[in-house]
Short mmCIF file of C-alpha atoms and ligand atoms in Angstrom, two decimals:
data_model
loop_
_atom_site.label_atom_id
_atom_site.label_comp_id
_atom_site.label_asym_id
_atom_site.label_seq_id
_atom_site.Cartn_x
_atom_site.Cartn_y
_atom_site.Cartn_z
CA MET A 126 -20.37 -61.78 166.36
CA PRO A 127 -21.17 -58.69 164.16
CA PRO A 128 -20.82 -60.35 161.00
CA SER A 129 -23.25 -63.32 161.78
CA PHE A 130 -25.58 -60.75 163.18
CA GLN A 131 -25.50 -58.93 159.76
CA THR A 132 -26.04 -62.09 157.90
CA LEU A 133 -29.01 -62.62 159.99
CA ALA A 134 -30.43 -59.24 159.47
CA THR A 135 -29.82 -59.52 155.60
CA ALA A 136 -31.61 -62.65 155.64
CA THR A 137 -34.58 -61.46 157.34
CA VAL A 138 -34.72 -58.25 154.99
CA LEU A 139 -34.54 -60.81 152.00
CA LEU A 140 -37.29 -63.06 153.64
CA LEU A 141 -39.46 -59.95 154.10
CA LEU A 142 -38.95 -58.59 150.66
CA PHE A 143 -39.73 -61.99 149.23
CA THR A 144 -42.98 -62.31 151.27
CA ALA A 145 -43.88 -58.77 150.25
CA SER A 146 -43.54 -59.70 146.56
CA ALA A 147 -45.39 -62.98 146.81
CA VAL A 148 -48.26 -61.01 148.57
CA SER A 149 -48.49 -58.39 145.73
CA CYS A 150 -48.17 -61.05 143.16
CA ALA A 151 -51.15 -62.91 144.55
CA SER A 152 -53.42 -59.89 144.64
CA LEU A 153 -52.82 -59.04 140.95
CA PRO A 154 -55.26 -59.87 138.37
CA PRO A 155 -54.36 -62.96 136.36
CA GLU A 156 -53.63 -61.39 133.17
CA ASP A 157 -50.82 -59.31 134.91
CA GLY A 158 -47.82 -60.81 133.46
CA ILE A 159 -46.88 -57.33 132.87
CA ARG A 160 -43.87 -55.47 133.72
CA ILE A 161 -42.47 -52.08 133.06
CA VAL A 162 -39.26 -52.18 131.20
CA SER A 163 -38.47 -48.55 131.45
CA ALA A 164 -40.57 -45.55 132.79
CA GLU A 165 -40.10 -41.95 132.71
CA LYS A 166 -41.82 -39.62 134.67
CA ARG A 167 -41.86 -35.93 133.86
CA ILE A 168 -43.45 -33.71 136.61
CA ASP A 169 -44.17 -30.04 135.34
CA LEU A 170 -44.36 -27.73 138.40
CA THR A 171 -43.96 -24.45 136.36
CA GLY A 172 -47.55 -23.50 136.77
CA PRO A 173 -50.67 -23.45 139.47
CA ILE A 174 -51.63 -26.77 138.07
CA VAL A 175 -49.19 -29.94 138.40
CA LYS A 176 -48.91 -31.95 135.10
CA VAL A 177 -47.32 -35.20 135.07
CA TYR A 178 -46.13 -37.01 131.91
CA LEU A 179 -45.33 -40.73 131.92
CA THR A 180 -43.59 -42.76 129.13
CA LEU A 181 -43.93 -46.33 129.99
CA LYS A 182 -42.46 -49.20 127.97
CA VAL A 183 -44.55 -52.07 128.95
CA GLU A 184 -43.97 -55.82 128.25
CA ASN A 185 -46.07 -58.75 128.74
CA VAL A 186 -44.01 -61.64 130.07
CA ALA A 187 -46.68 -64.03 130.87
CA ALA A 188 -46.34 -67.41 129.15
CA ALA A 189 -49.90 -67.80 127.59
CA SER A 190 -52.25 -65.08 128.36
CA ASP A 191 -52.88 -61.84 126.57
CA ALA A 192 -53.14 -58.52 128.57
CA TYR A 193 -56.10 -56.32 127.66
CA GLN A 194 -55.05 -53.38 130.27
CA VAL A 195 -52.39 -51.68 131.80
CA LEU A 196 -52.92 -50.50 135.49
CA LEU A 197 -51.66 -47.05 136.96
CA ALA A 198 -51.67 -46.49 140.70
CA PHE A 199 -52.35 -43.23 142.44
CA THR A 200 -52.08 -42.58 146.13
CA PRO A 201 -55.25 -41.61 147.85
CA THR A 202 -54.25 -37.93 148.13
CA GLU A 203 -53.45 -37.93 144.56
CA VAL A 204 -56.94 -39.31 143.79
CA GLN A 205 -58.51 -36.42 145.62
CA HIS A 206 -56.76 -33.92 143.41
CA LEU A 207 -56.77 -35.90 140.15
CA ALA A 208 -58.50 -33.98 137.45
CA ILE A 209 -57.89 -36.03 134.42
CA VAL A 210 -56.00 -38.87 133.22
CA LYS A 211 -55.29 -39.37 129.50
CA ALA A 212 -53.36 -42.20 127.85
CA THR A 213 -52.26 -42.98 124.26
CA ARG A 214 -50.29 -45.63 122.70
CA ALA A 215 -47.30 -44.35 120.77
CA GLU A 216 -46.48 -46.10 117.47
CA GLY A 217 -43.58 -45.86 115.25
CA LYS A 218 -40.12 -44.24 115.71
CA ARG A 219 -39.02 -40.64 116.40
CA LYS A 220 -40.29 -38.51 113.79
CA LYS A 221 -43.18 -40.87 112.32
CA LYS A 222 -44.64 -41.23 115.83
CA THR A 223 -48.38 -41.49 115.87
CA TYR A 224 -50.45 -41.74 118.90
CA VAL A 225 -53.66 -43.75 119.35
CA PRO A 226 -55.80 -42.54 122.18
CA LEU A 227 -56.87 -45.06 124.74
CA ALA A 228 -59.58 -45.28 127.17
CA VAL A 229 -58.85 -44.93 130.76
CA GLU A 230 -61.38 -45.96 133.57
CA ALA A 231 -61.25 -46.12 137.50
CA SER A 232 -60.41 -49.75 138.23
CA ASP A 233 -61.91 -51.46 141.39
CA LEU A 234 -59.11 -54.10 141.77
CA ALA A 235 -57.36 -54.06 144.91
CA THR A 236 -53.74 -53.27 145.49
CA SER A 237 -51.39 -54.37 148.05
CA ALA A 238 -49.64 -50.92 148.32
CA PRO A 239 -48.60 -50.17 151.95
CA ASN A 240 -50.81 -47.21 152.36
CA GLY A 241 -53.45 -47.94 149.80
CA ALA A 242 -53.42 -46.98 146.22
CA ASN A 243 -56.23 -46.40 143.64
CA LEU A 244 -55.85 -48.06 140.49
CA TYR A 245 -56.75 -46.73 137.00
CA SER A 246 -56.89 -49.17 134.00
CA VAL A 247 -55.53 -47.92 130.46
CA LEU A 248 -57.62 -50.30 128.19
CA LEU A 249 -55.54 -51.57 125.31
CA ASP A 250 -57.14 -51.22 121.82
CA ALA A 251 -55.49 -54.68 120.96
CA PRO A 252 -54.46 -57.36 123.19
CA LEU A 253 -50.87 -57.48 124.30
CA LYS A 254 -49.60 -60.88 123.27
CA PRO A 255 -47.04 -62.68 125.36
CA GLY A 256 -43.58 -61.39 124.67
CA GLU A 257 -44.83 -58.13 123.06
CA THR A 258 -43.85 -54.64 124.08
CA ILE A 259 -45.86 -51.51 123.85
CA THR A 260 -45.14 -47.67 124.70
CA LEU A 261 -47.79 -45.70 126.53
CA GLU A 262 -47.77 -41.94 127.03
CA VAL A 263 -49.86 -40.93 130.06
CA LEU A 264 -50.85 -37.51 131.16
CA TYR A 265 -52.44 -36.76 134.54
CA VAL A 266 -53.41 -33.42 135.94
CA LEU A 267 -53.26 -32.70 139.74
CA THR A 268 -55.04 -29.35 141.01
CA HIS A 269 -54.46 -27.88 144.41
CA SER A 270 -51.43 -29.89 144.84
CA LEU A 271 -48.86 -27.06 145.46
CA GLU A 272 -48.96 -25.93 149.24
CA PRO A 273 -47.70 -22.50 149.68
CA PHE A 274 -45.17 -22.33 152.41
CA PRO A 275 -44.90 -19.73 154.24
CA ALA A 276 -48.58 -19.85 154.04
CA GLU A 277 -48.76 -16.00 154.36
CA ILE A 278 -46.49 -13.62 152.53
CA SER A 279 -46.24 -9.82 152.48
CA GLN A 280 -46.45 -7.87 149.24
CA SER A 281 -42.73 -7.72 148.85
CA GLU A 282 -42.09 -11.48 149.19
CA SER A 283 -42.00 -14.14 146.47
CA GLN A 284 -44.30 -17.25 146.78
CA LEU A 285 -42.88 -20.46 147.74
CA VAL A 286 -44.47 -23.74 147.52
CA TYR A 287 -44.13 -27.45 148.52
CA TYR A 288 -44.73 -30.19 146.15
CA ARG A 289 -44.96 -34.00 147.53
CA ASP A 290 -44.46 -36.90 145.37
CA SER A 291 -42.38 -40.29 144.98
CA ALA A 292 -38.88 -40.52 143.40
CA VAL A 293 -39.90 -43.95 141.92
CA LEU A 294 -43.04 -44.63 140.02
CA LEU A 295 -45.82 -46.01 142.26
CA SER A 296 -47.02 -49.01 140.23
CA PRO A 297 -48.52 -52.35 140.84
CA TYR A 298 -45.73 -53.85 138.41
CA HIS A 299 -42.29 -54.54 138.56
CA VAL A 300 -40.35 -51.51 137.24
CA LEU A 301 -36.89 -52.40 135.55
CA GLU A 302 -35.50 -49.05 134.92
CA GLN A 303 -36.82 -45.58 135.99
CA VAL A 304 -36.16 -41.90 136.00
CA THR A 305 -38.05 -38.86 137.51
CA TYR A 306 -37.59 -35.32 136.22
CA ILE A 307 -39.14 -32.45 137.97
CA LYS A 308 -39.29 -29.06 136.14
CA MET A 309 -39.75 -25.92 138.09
CA PRO A 310 -40.38 -22.38 136.81
CA SER A 311 -37.20 -20.60 138.24
CA ASN A 312 -33.74 -21.19 139.65
CA ARG A 313 -34.82 -20.63 143.00
CA ILE A 314 -35.17 -23.95 144.48
CA GLU A 315 -34.90 -23.81 148.41
CA SER A 316 -34.67 -27.65 148.89
CA PHE A 317 -35.28 -30.99 147.46
CA THR A 318 -35.18 -34.39 148.89
CA ARG A 319 -32.27 -36.51 147.82
CA VAL A 320 -32.77 -40.04 146.97
CA ASP A 321 -29.34 -41.05 145.23
CA PRO A 322 -28.66 -40.82 142.60
CA THR A 323 -30.23 -37.22 142.48
CA SER A 324 -28.85 -34.20 140.39
CA ARG A 325 -29.82 -30.77 139.58
CA ALA A 326 -29.33 -28.87 136.45
CA GLY A 327 -30.70 -25.23 136.41
CA THR A 328 -34.41 -25.44 136.92
CA GLU A 329 -34.64 -29.28 136.59
CA VAL A 330 -34.01 -32.04 139.32
CA LYS A 331 -33.62 -35.43 138.24
CA TYR A 332 -34.23 -38.63 140.37
CA GLY A 333 -32.57 -41.90 139.12
CA THR A 334 -31.83 -43.81 137.00
CA TYR A 335 -33.17 -46.44 139.42
CA SER A 336 -33.25 -50.13 138.60
CA ASN A 337 -35.17 -52.99 139.63
CA GLN A 338 -37.96 -51.48 141.69
CA ALA A 339 -40.34 -54.01 143.29
CA PRO A 340 -44.04 -53.39 142.70
CA ASN A 341 -45.88 -50.91 144.90
CA SER A 342 -42.20 -49.13 145.84
CA TYR A 343 -42.71 -45.56 147.05
CA LEU A 344 -40.00 -43.24 148.11
CA PRO A 345 -41.48 -39.80 149.47
CA ILE A 346 -39.76 -36.60 148.25
CA LEU A 347 -40.33 -33.05 148.97
CA VAL A 348 -39.36 -30.05 147.01
CA HIS A 349 -39.64 -26.33 148.05
CA TYR A 350 -39.50 -23.84 145.23
CA GLU A 351 -40.45 -20.48 144.12
CA ASN A 352 -43.74 -20.38 141.98
CA ASN A 353 -45.13 -16.90 141.32
CA ARG A 354 -47.37 -17.94 138.43
CA PRO A 355 -50.84 -16.73 138.92
CA PHE A 356 -52.77 -19.11 141.23
CA ALA A 357 -56.15 -18.39 139.68
CA VAL A 358 -58.93 -20.66 141.15
CA VAL A 359 -62.51 -20.23 139.77
CA GLU A 360 -64.50 -21.50 142.83
CA GLU A 361 -67.64 -21.34 140.88
CA LEU A 362 -68.34 -20.92 137.28
CA VAL A 363 -71.91 -20.93 135.66
CA ARG A 364 -71.98 -20.73 131.96
CA LYS A 365 -75.45 -20.14 130.39
CA VAL A 366 -75.84 -20.96 126.68
CA GLU A 367 -79.14 -19.73 125.04
CA ILE A 368 -79.84 -20.92 121.70
CA SER A 369 -82.14 -18.87 119.48
CA HIS A 370 -83.18 -20.29 116.11
CA TRP A 371 -83.23 -16.92 114.92
CA GLY A 372 -79.42 -16.87 114.35
CA ASN A 373 -77.75 -16.42 117.55
CA VAL A 374 -76.13 -18.30 120.66
CA GLN A 375 -75.75 -16.02 123.60
CA ILE A 376 -73.41 -17.12 126.22
CA THR A 377 -73.29 -15.63 129.77
CA GLU A 378 -70.75 -16.76 132.21
CA HIS A 379 -70.62 -15.93 135.94
CA TYR A 380 -67.25 -16.26 137.66
CA LYS A 381 -66.22 -16.38 141.33
CA LEU A 382 -62.45 -16.21 141.16
CA ARG A 383 -59.97 -16.48 144.13
CA HIS A 384 -56.19 -16.09 144.25
CA GLY A 385 -55.31 -19.60 145.52
CA GLY A 386 -51.78 -18.97 146.62
CA ALA A 387 -50.05 -17.85 149.88
CA ARG A 388 -52.37 -15.34 151.61
CA HIS A 389 -51.56 -11.78 151.54
CA LYS A 390 -50.47 -10.36 154.91
CA GLY A 391 -50.26 -6.72 155.98
CA VAL A 392 -51.51 -3.75 154.06
CA PHE A 393 -51.61 -3.38 150.22
CA SER A 394 -49.60 -0.35 149.10
CA ARG A 395 -50.63 0.68 145.52
CA LEU A 396 -47.86 3.22 145.39
CA GLU A 397 -45.23 0.54 145.96
CA TYR A 398 -47.12 -1.80 143.65
CA GLN A 399 -46.93 0.48 140.85
CA SER A 400 -43.45 1.84 141.29
CA ARG A 401 -41.58 -1.59 141.70
CA PRO A 402 -43.67 -3.88 139.57
CA SER A 403 -40.90 -6.51 139.21
CA ILE A 404 -40.62 -7.22 142.88
CA SER A 405 -43.63 -5.93 144.64
CA GLY A 406 -46.75 -8.18 144.48
CA ALA A 407 -44.72 -10.85 142.30
CA SER A 408 -47.44 -13.75 142.93
CA SER A 409 -50.29 -11.37 142.49
CA PHE A 410 -52.28 -10.99 139.12
CA LYS A 411 -53.99 -8.24 137.48
CA ASN A 412 -55.19 -9.76 134.36
CA LEU A 413 -56.52 -12.88 132.97
CA LEU A 414 -56.95 -14.30 129.27
CA ALA A 415 -60.02 -15.92 127.96
CA ARG A 416 -60.00 -17.95 124.72
CA LEU A 417 -63.19 -17.50 122.93
CA PRO A 418 -64.50 -18.88 119.50
CA PRO A 419 -63.71 -17.05 116.44
CA ARG A 420 -66.55 -14.56 115.12
CA VAL A 421 -67.52 -13.84 118.69
CA HIS A 422 -69.47 -10.33 118.83
CA SER A 423 -71.31 -8.14 121.33
CA VAL A 424 -68.57 -8.95 124.17
CA TYR A 425 -69.05 -7.34 127.67
CA TYR A 426 -67.40 -7.60 130.88
CA ARG A 427 -68.90 -6.44 134.17
CA ASP A 428 -68.75 -7.02 137.72
CA GLU A 429 -71.20 -5.83 140.60
CA ILE A 430 -70.46 -2.21 140.04
CA GLY A 431 -70.88 -2.17 136.21
CA ASN A 432 -69.31 -2.56 133.13
CA ILE A 433 -65.51 -2.51 133.08
CA SER A 434 -63.92 -1.15 129.93
CA THR A 435 -60.51 -2.38 130.64
CA SER A 436 -60.67 -5.25 128.56
CA HIS A 437 -59.03 -6.15 125.19
CA LEU A 438 -60.60 -8.24 122.57
CA ARG A 439 -58.47 -9.69 119.78
CA ILE A 440 -60.44 -11.53 117.11
CA GLY A 441 -58.77 -14.14 115.23
CA SER A 442 -59.87 -16.58 112.40
CA HIS A 443 -59.24 -19.67 114.61
CA LYS A 444 -59.84 -18.04 118.04
CA SER A 445 -60.42 -14.66 119.64
CA GLU A 446 -58.61 -13.67 122.96
CA LEU A 447 -60.21 -11.50 125.61
CA GLU A 448 -57.90 -9.95 128.16
CA ILE A 449 -59.79 -8.76 131.28
CA GLU A 450 -58.59 -6.73 133.92
CA PRO A 451 -60.44 -6.67 137.40
CA ARG A 452 -60.70 -3.34 139.12
CA TYR A 453 -57.77 -4.28 141.48
CA PRO A 454 -54.91 -6.63 141.52
CA LEU A 455 -55.71 -9.73 142.97
CA PHE A 456 -53.37 -10.94 146.10
CA GLY A 457 -53.32 -14.48 147.81
CA GLY A 458 -56.72 -15.05 149.31
CA TRP A 459 -58.51 -12.18 147.67
CA HIS A 460 -61.75 -12.87 145.83
CA CYS A 461 -63.50 -11.25 142.87
CA THR A 462 -66.63 -11.87 140.85
CA PHE A 463 -67.40 -10.69 137.37
CA THR A 464 -69.50 -11.77 134.32
CA ILE A 465 -68.53 -12.16 130.77
CA GLY A 466 -71.12 -12.28 127.97
CA TYR A 467 -70.72 -12.68 124.25
CA GLY A 468 -72.96 -13.68 121.40
CA LEU A 469 -71.81 -16.31 118.53
CA PRO A 470 -73.22 -17.04 114.95
CA LEU A 471 -75.64 -19.85 115.13
CA GLN A 472 -74.50 -21.39 112.09
CA ASP A 473 -71.09 -22.14 113.51
CA PHE A 474 -72.42 -24.29 116.29
CA LEU A 475 -75.87 -25.79 115.23
CA PHE A 476 -76.05 -28.74 112.86
CA GLU A 477 -78.54 -31.24 111.75
CA SER A 478 -77.69 -34.96 112.37
CA ASP A 479 -78.40 -37.79 109.97
CA ASP A 480 -81.65 -38.74 111.79
CA GLY A 481 -83.03 -35.46 111.40
CA ARG A 482 -82.61 -34.15 114.89
CA ARG A 483 -80.48 -31.01 115.66
CA PHE A 484 -77.52 -30.76 117.64
CA ILE A 485 -75.38 -27.99 119.16
CA ASN A 486 -71.65 -28.51 119.30
CA LEU A 487 -69.93 -26.40 121.91
CA THR A 488 -66.61 -26.46 123.85
CA PHE A 489 -66.78 -27.69 127.50
CA GLY A 490 -64.58 -26.34 130.40
CA CYS A 491 -63.65 -22.66 131.11
CA PRO A 492 -62.47 -20.38 128.64
CA LEU A 493 -59.96 -18.76 130.94
CA LEU A 494 -56.45 -20.06 130.34
CA ASP A 495 -54.36 -21.85 133.21
CA THR A 496 -57.18 -21.87 135.70
CA VAL A 497 -58.79 -24.79 137.74
CA VAL A 498 -62.58 -24.62 138.16
CA ASP A 499 -63.66 -26.28 141.35
CA ASP A 500 -67.39 -26.25 140.55
CA LEU A 501 -68.52 -25.79 136.96
CA THR A 502 -72.30 -25.65 135.89
CA ILE A 503 -73.02 -25.41 132.03
CA LYS A 504 -76.60 -24.57 131.22
CA VAL A 505 -77.82 -25.14 127.67
CA VAL A 506 -81.02 -23.37 127.16
CA LEU A 507 -82.73 -24.84 124.18
CA PRO A 508 -85.42 -23.03 121.80
CA GLU A 509 -88.68 -23.23 123.12
CA GLY A 510 -90.57 -26.26 121.92
CA SER A 511 -87.48 -28.55 121.90
CA LYS A 512 -87.83 -32.06 122.98
CA ASN A 513 -85.59 -35.07 124.08
CA PRO A 514 -82.46 -33.36 124.73
CA GLN A 515 -79.45 -35.77 124.77
CA PRO A 516 -76.20 -34.45 125.90
CA ILE A 517 -73.04 -36.29 125.01
CA VAL A 518 -70.02 -35.36 126.91
CA PRO A 519 -66.75 -37.44 126.57
CA PHE A 520 -66.42 -37.74 130.41
CA ALA A 521 -68.55 -38.20 133.38
CA THR A 522 -70.52 -35.31 134.37
CA GLU A 523 -73.73 -34.90 136.62
CA LYS A 524 -76.75 -34.30 134.13
CA HIS A 525 -80.23 -33.09 134.85
CA LEU A 526 -82.96 -31.04 133.17
CA GLU A 527 -84.81 -27.89 134.10
CA THR A 528 -87.11 -25.49 132.51
CA SER A 529 -86.19 -21.96 132.05
CA TYR A 530 -88.47 -18.82 131.44
CA SER A 531 -87.69 -15.70 129.49
CA TYR A 532 -89.97 -13.06 128.17
CA LEU A 533 -92.38 -14.11 125.36
CA ASP A 534 -92.17 -17.73 126.50
CA VAL A 535 -95.31 -19.81 126.71
CA VAL A 536 -94.18 -23.25 127.91
CA GLY A 537 -90.63 -22.52 128.93
CA ARG A 538 -87.42 -23.69 127.51
CA THR A 539 -85.93 -27.09 128.20
CA THR A 540 -82.53 -26.54 129.86
CA VAL A 541 -79.95 -29.24 129.87
CA VAL A 542 -77.64 -28.72 133.08
CA LEU A 543 -74.27 -30.31 133.30
CA LYS A 544 -72.02 -30.17 136.42
CA LYS A 545 -68.63 -31.18 137.05
CA ASN A 546 -65.99 -30.70 139.68
CA ASN A 547 -62.23 -30.06 139.27
CA VAL A 548 -62.11 -28.76 135.73
CA VAL A 549 -58.92 -27.99 133.98
CA GLY A 550 -57.79 -26.90 130.59
CA GLU A 551 -57.76 -30.61 129.21
CA HIS A 552 -61.49 -30.67 129.63
CA ASN A 553 -61.87 -28.03 127.06
CA VAL A 554 -63.16 -30.39 124.32
CA PRO A 555 -66.20 -30.37 122.11
CA PHE A 556 -69.54 -31.86 123.66
CA GLN A 557 -72.76 -31.85 121.94
CA VAL A 558 -76.69 -31.69 122.99
CA HIS A 559 -79.05 -33.30 120.43
CA TYR A 560 -82.52 -32.46 120.55
CA GLU A 561 -85.92 -32.65 118.48
CA PHE A 562 -87.40 -29.56 117.27
CA ASN A 563 -90.73 -28.70 115.52
CA PRO A 564 -90.13 -25.65 113.28
CA ILE A 565 -93.67 -24.65 113.88
CA PHE A 566 -92.26 -23.33 117.28
CA MET A 567 -90.24 -20.91 115.25
CA LEU A 568 -93.56 -18.89 114.94
CA ALA A 569 -94.30 -18.87 118.50
CA GLU A 570 -92.20 -15.81 119.53
CA PRO A 571 -93.62 -13.62 116.68
CA MET A 572 -97.03 -14.80 117.47
CA MET A 573 -96.56 -13.98 121.12
CA LEU A 574 -95.27 -10.54 119.95
CA ILE A 575 -98.07 -9.82 117.71
CA SER A 576 -100.61 -10.99 120.17
CA ALA A 577 -98.90 -8.61 122.92
CA VAL A 578 -99.20 -5.80 120.47
CA LEU A 579 -102.71 -6.71 119.66
CA LEU A 580 -103.67 -6.96 123.37
CA PHE A 581 -102.22 -3.66 123.93
CA PHE A 582 -104.32 -1.98 121.12
CA VAL A 583 -107.43 -3.75 122.50
CA ALA A 584 -106.61 -2.57 125.88
CA CYS A 585 -105.91 1.05 124.61
CA ILE A 586 -109.24 0.93 122.88
CA ALA A 587 -111.05 -0.32 125.70
CA TYR A 588 -109.38 2.37 127.88
CA LEU A 589 -110.21 5.25 125.38
CA HIS A 590 -113.81 4.03 125.41
CA MET A 591 -113.86 3.83 129.30
CA ASP A 592 -112.61 7.29 129.34
CA LEU A 593 -114.96 8.65 126.79
CA SER A 594 -117.99 6.99 128.55
CA ILE A 595 -116.68 8.70 131.87
CA GLY A 596 -116.59 12.10 130.10
CA LYS A 597 -120.12 11.77 128.87
CA SER A 598 -121.65 10.79 132.07
CA SER A 599 -120.01 13.74 134.16
C1 NAG B 1 -72.42 -2.68 129.25
O1 NAG B 1 -71.91 -3.06 128.11
C2 NAG B 1 -72.85 -3.77 127.20
C3 NAG B 1 -72.19 -4.00 125.86
O2 NAG B 1 -71.29 -2.96 125.51
C4 NAG B 1 -74.11 -3.07 126.89
O3 NAG B 1 -74.98 -3.68 126.28
C5 NAG B 1 -74.80 -2.70 128.31
O4 NAG B 1 -75.78 -2.00 128.27
C6 NAG B 1 -73.80 -2.19 129.17
N1 NAG B 1 -74.35 -1.97 130.48
C7 NAG B 1 -74.04 -0.83 131.42
C8 NAG B 1 -74.70 -1.06 132.58
O5 NAG B 1 -73.42 -0.08 130.94
C1 NAG B 2 -67.54 -30.18 117.08
O1 NAG B 2 -66.45 -28.92 116.86
C2 NAG B 2 -65.28 -29.22 116.60
C3 NAG B 2 -64.58 -28.04 116.31
O2 NAG B 2 -64.95 -26.89 117.31
C4 NAG B 2 -65.05 -30.33 115.58
O3 NAG B 2 -63.73 -30.97 115.63
C5 NAG B 2 -65.80 -31.57 116.14
O4 NAG B 2 -65.61 -32.52 114.90
C6 NAG B 2 -67.31 -31.30 116.15
N1 NAG B 2 -68.31 -32.38 116.44
C7 NAG B 2 -69.25 -32.61 115.86
C8 NAG B 2 -69.66 -33.97 116.41
O5 NAG B 2 -69.60 -32.27 115.01
#
């Protein structure tokens, strides 16, 4: 009796599997005769931000049709935390490898993944012909994906976090061979889910090699480990860039910073913090590093109370580094707000394009290293009299125009406002704002100044006259 029951069960499972794969095949777009010959997923959990590197060897097994895109799948939770997805096509062998960047866009194709998945499509620069294979390298970044557990720790405790993912690659395609590596910052790994074969070597856990995974396979895993890297979260950053055609670019940045790690519990003892720095407040941080352009000048750093002098500036020929130190160390859940300001030489950033218009070439994102910016606003204040501004940013941002006024302004300055959520270091790339400018406006400021001075004299003279006449009459 038992053997026959077993055969029945196996048959049912096989039938189910067959139906499942049939269903998933039906919903795939027609050109997807694609399968993944080998997939390697490397998850870097050493910092506060999760970075995942995929190496996919992709084959087109269709009989006749070319493939123009390769789809990547993300769970709905991942999509909420996804800051950026980048893909390149790797060419050549080992040392002579070159990488061709490929466009990635959100796809509206439906999947048959059990709990729903969102697809992103990597657009190939040349169609993948039947029988051909390519290698894709993908990087995606997840923010706010490490959950501190315990959620509250005292000053003397280390910070432990949870990370959830899948042992196998979530993919709409058949995956022939796959391995996942998870890299952690220290040897202290409290626990990790086993999905055999699973092994650990020092700070790294390896899942796989798994073979022959059906499309949309997902095997949940949970790792619990120590991560004391500074969880610096910029809740809000407003960067104001003021361009003056008299030779200067003035940048002012307002930061609202939070320690996004496990909340601090109990009282803070500065004595313990200072006497046992290695174990006390291990997850707290007391300084931050900002990477600024070379040739930066007039740097200041202040908070609500006033200027803070504990900052160090190193000026280099390729970049400058500003190390800033808030007035108190930051523990989990603590906030601080501060402002950084600096000037830059205009000729390094302002250029003339072929059509005679001008453009400013700046860096997007946040100069603070290893931070996530929840809410970034960049305001580019163009010189008075600038017209038809056109921002060019290599990814989607919210854009609008406003007018700002400063002293000596007559008509106000056109200001380009760019906004983006969930910004990470990978967003620190050049962007441009093109605009038209009539040089006659260069005279507006001095004219205003001269008229102001004249007006002042006239007023003085009038006053003196008035004064005299009063003197005479009395
Ligand atoms: C802060 O420092 C900057 C630059 O060193 C200076 O221009 C500014 O006047 C200072 N502000 C105060 C309130 O000391
Ligand atoms: C903007 O500046 C960067 C270097 O800071 C440079 O690589 C890039 O080519 C420039 N872009 C344009 C359009 O000039």
